[in-house]
DNA sequence: CTGTTAGCGCTTTCAC
DNA sequence: GTGAAAGCGCTAACAG
């Protein structure tokens, strides 16, 4: 079994040193034209592909960033992944994705794995069950930016959406549509996003004088449906439901119809994230839109500044430690 | 700026050789207990993380596979990504995802990138606009398996879903529900999946004596809606629509309601892929279900056999070059 | 039980 | 213009 061709193989064929081949392949013009052409030709002929492992070992840079989040199945992150990948690629970076499957151990494992691969930087959306993983990252020299999350008392760079505002906007909209008893199906309160969204929900209620009704539900497949079905075994006073995210909103829509409620006839429904921006679903859900492209690119830009600063401390650091991206209200068919 | 700790640093602190550290870290028991414990403790203390680049350089194995497909935004692939990642991780492999954004050049670039990173194997879902990328892979020693696709006349390993059967089942179901003029919104015919689905659609029509109506539409955001809106500027005879995939089906549902058609009252609708298996969407769409977990694991198993065979030619090759996974009919609310 | 040596494929440095 | 030598961090092979 013959091995993959290396620069040495090219050098041998061309009768020059490996060094010269390396130079030519990296575009040096200080080599005689004849040799340059010969090397380029031979490289193509034998199907040479540079070994980036070896490259990285020597240069120290992998031109790779890692993105760590929970699950590809969450379309919010799937879309984010796409935009990050696209933007990173346009900047010459390759992206490693590692997922945590909602497990705190797996989260630490994912961080260690990508650190061991010497990525130049990390975009990290933590589960926030604990701070082990982020503490681990703080103890390393690899720059990282928190993606859509932040920790109280942890001094890390982050890019987040204005979740308080998003929830405020959707809740206010429901109130303006006449709802008075709004059930908020939130995610777990250890996630900062849930906390902020709850604050926005409460702020709107306060302004309009409504009572809060909050139920914490997992984002996993079927959990929103289960919760709603259980809840509606008894009569409920709600005239609107707000969900932590659109995927939960879709489950709520499905379940409400299942139990004979018309949306928006009998009950109003709004979600958050604004997935409608990237997909056309069977019905359009009123929602607070987060521009995932902006989120992806701001996070990547911030990370790049950190990477460049680290390589050359003359380069500037980001002027803010936290970037907050505003959300906008999308009016769908469910209100 | 102090660098990342290496085994040498540990060796120095412990007063032994780097080699000994390496042995201990890999679990050798032939080292004195005292030293083993000291090394383990020091490694933890200084936050040592093994450099897998260096490891791979030496051993030749990266314990990494690459998955190449078009776009994370396609939930079919997002779910597949999740299952592949989960399964690969359980087998000790890390997964590199590279996406092609529907571009033939980007496809070749993605293959070269992952090859340069010396992945042990590749799962590849080609765009099928051309065969450049697959030809590139055939010319390398890195084993690969085609994921959900196959090429006529290309002798590669592949795991695919039984798309002919899926389309047959959904079409037959529409016919049994009384539909006679079924519009098939297919994807582009250069994709083998489209060809097979078209064959299944035609087979069912033949059995029941219906006329084919096929329109090729891009899977991209909004394209199905555009196509349907354009089509329905004039009256149309269709009493059912079948779409290449569920995401197109959702767009169709949304658009049909937009133009005042009730589903299933005025017109029946079915998709393919069975995304309902992994998500609860606002309405459930009749569809042909592909078990993405099975697809992921069969493909990974096949790839592993190829990887092991390559490392040790005593190990067996897969007995079939192509694995076909059956599809099942899911009855939703749209028929 | 432990150390020494060599080398994976590449780039950097210094030399001519 | 080009080459030789060294070394990135690790592990395999051979010593002892």
PDB file of C-alpha atoms in Angstrom, chain B residues 5 30 53 62 129 132 171 184 191 212 225 277 282 305:
ATOM      1  CA  UNK B   5       2.226  22.156  28.466  1.00  0.00           C
ATOM      2  CA  UNK B  30       4.788  -1.423  33.564  1.00  0.00           C
ATOM      3  CA  UNK B  53      -1.971  16.636  15.937  1.00  0.00           C
ATOM      4  CA  UNK B  62      -6.443  10.574  13.470  1.00  0.00           C
ATOM      5  CA  UNK B 129     -23.722  17.886 -10.523  1.00  0.00           C
ATOM      6  CA  UNK B 132     -15.078  15.361  -9.899  1.00  0.00           C
ATOM      7  CA  UNK B 171     -48.089   8.273  -4.385  1.00  0.00           C
ATOM      8  CA  UNK B 184     -44.906  15.945  -8.205  1.00  0.00           C
ATOM      9  CA  UNK B 191     -29.661  13.890  -8.009  1.00  0.00           C
ATOM     10  CA  UNK B 212     -47.693  12.199 -14.486  1.00  0.00           C
ATOM     11  CA  UNK B 225     -43.563  28.783  -2.828  1.00  0.00           C
ATOM     12  CA  UNK B 277     -40.114  11.431  13.280  1.00  0.00           C
ATOM     13  CA  UNK B 282     -47.388  22.774  13.318  1.00  0.00           C
ATOM     14  CA  UNK B 305     -15.129  -1.952   8.115  1.00  0.00           C
TER      15      UNK B 305
END
